[in-house]
Amino acid sequence: MNEILIKYIQEHLLSSSDIELTSEDDLLGSGLVDSMGMVKLIAFIEQEFNLTVPPQDMVIENFMTISYIENYLEQRKQA
Amino acid sequence: MIFTLPQIIKQSAKLYPDKDAFRYGNTAITYGELSIKMNQLANLLISLGIKKGDRIGIFMGRSLETAIALYGISNAGAVFVPLDPQAPLSRTHFLINDCDIKCLITNSAQKRTLKSVLADPLSLKNIIGIEDNWPVESYSWTTVFENQSKEDPNINILEKDLAYIMYTSGTTGQPKGIMHTHYSGLSYAKLSKALYNVNPNDRVGNHSPLHFDISTFGYFTTPLASATTVIVSEAHTKMPASLSQLIEKEQLSIWYSVPLALTQLLHKGLLEEKNMTSLRWVLYGGEPFPPKHLKQLMGLWSQAQFSNVYGPAEVNQCTFYTIPKNFDETQSIPLGAIWDNTEMLILDQEDQIVKQGEQGELLIRSATMMQGYWKQKALSQKGFYKMEASAESPIEKIFYRTGDLVRQDENRNLLFMGRKDRQIKTRGYRVELDEIETALLRHAAIQSVGVFPVKDEEYGQLIGAAIVLKDQHKLEEKEIRNHLSNFLPWYAIPGQLFFLDEIPRTSAGKVNHKLLQKQSINLT
């Protein structure tokens, strides 16, 4: 899951290909991904993991880093 | 009487020392603290040899330190230059060089970005905000607050002295710096405070980064009223559900942003269940608000007044329009009437005043007007229109040419009719389409290009680019986007790229942008 997300962000959302991305990098606050990028990322997650992210789930606590996203997806799986 | 920007904080610190001046996330700074910290930063700058009129860069994202930086620099008599840390490196280097910036004020979030900026330090001598092993001297915020005197350095600053330079998109491929004095900045704060009746109880939501001129309301006007500015974090601007929580939790009473920030909340249905009755005035600017969506929002926030704010960064603001509850959503919303201390002209192509109700270019003369573009004499002259002294007016009058085409309706409200040139607004940001063409043509495999606006239901206007490659060359979309990201900010990178065999041209041989725009609808 981790690799899929890193690969997608690195290939489609980062402005420069030489940025090394880790699971703990702040995607939202550091300007790594812009707001259009977040929209794309969420659309990718919905398609890739076959689920719908409802608007009220689009919060910082769920999407700030790749590991936050993993936690969120885990919770969704269990629910 | 106050006549400079740092006096805003000194005045509010006397009146309300314990009141929050700025809030960010779970942190806050009071007027009392801010007045001390800005002195400490000013004292460090002076000890580093910074003189009145020197340019200092503010290199950070939304944060509390932006307020300390802005007022500390001003209180040292220096000129602050907001830089966008997310801008391409070449643009940052251009600005540092163009303004001969000796010192950057920053914070720890920019460590990674600064490292690449400092690979070529140019005129830089000091970094304040992070201490590190860099080729230039650096000071952490902690050392500033521990070691520097809290006394006001009392630099003699005149209202006509330069206070800040804000950069905007330029047609030639390089951005241009808009020069504002303490007088023009403070005039904006005074006029907007009076117009929207900003008072000490207000809590103002500031959605814009410092390098975007909409932020002057949160950074100048709110403190002038001794009210509280809530700086919306970068993360909140990207996560709509968090943003709606913030408006409710911070009990915001005034909101000011580009329309997109609000339409995103609306579309996701994130407003219905929240209690946002604290909002009393919603201001938007930067670009038109789709009337249909505005009507919906006004229905949800029925207790609030809504106003359209218009004015290029060169004049801060120049008109206001408060939207009637029963406005006709099939019509576009007027820019409104000019505000106080401002005069306007509507001129035709021969610089003659148009007949009442006819279309022409809007020119503005105002207390809030810029001094010109930094180190760009020819460009400044082109941007101003001088009305010679005459029998009726014994003094020469200088107007700024907005480039916006307008006409006055029967109620004397100005209506926006389009642009005189190829500047567009996309997601509230100002972009010169010719700058994008210049950047594209810098790629060795690109033969010719045409960049044009693309209408979009949600985003208003996006950008499309038609590209013809040189013979025997191949390029992927991704390579083109990577290339552009070296020169342009993210919002100026075209979302749609079209590869053509040939660029359509007008009979005069110029790129036929209108036709490209029409064709693009069929191409997608």
Coordinates of N, CA and C in Angstrom, one line a residue, chain A residues 46 52-58 72 76:
Chain A
E46 N -9.5 6.3 -4.2 CA -10.8 5.7 -4.3 C -10.8 4.6 -5.4
T52 N -15.1 4.8 -1.4 CA -15.4 6.2 -1.6 C -15.0 7.0 -0.3
V53 N -14.3 8.1 -0.6 CA -13.9 8.9 0.6 C -15.0 10.0 0.7
P54 N -15.8 9.9 1.7 CA -16.9 10.9 1.9 C -16.3 12.3 2.3
P55 N -16.9 13.4 1.9 CA -16.4 14.7 2.1 C -15.9 15.0 3.6
Q56 N -16.7 14.4 4.5 CA -16.4 14.7 5.9 C -15.1 14.0 6.4
D57 N -14.7 13.0 5.6 CA -13.4 12.3 5.9 C -12.2 13.1 5.4
M58 N -12.4 14.1 4.5 CA -11.3 14.9 3.9 C -10.8 15.9 5.0
Y72 N -5.9 5.5 7.9 CA -7.2 5.8 7.5 C -7.8 4.6 6.7
R76 N -10.9 2.0 7.5 CA -12.0 1.9 6.6 C -12.2 0.4 6.3

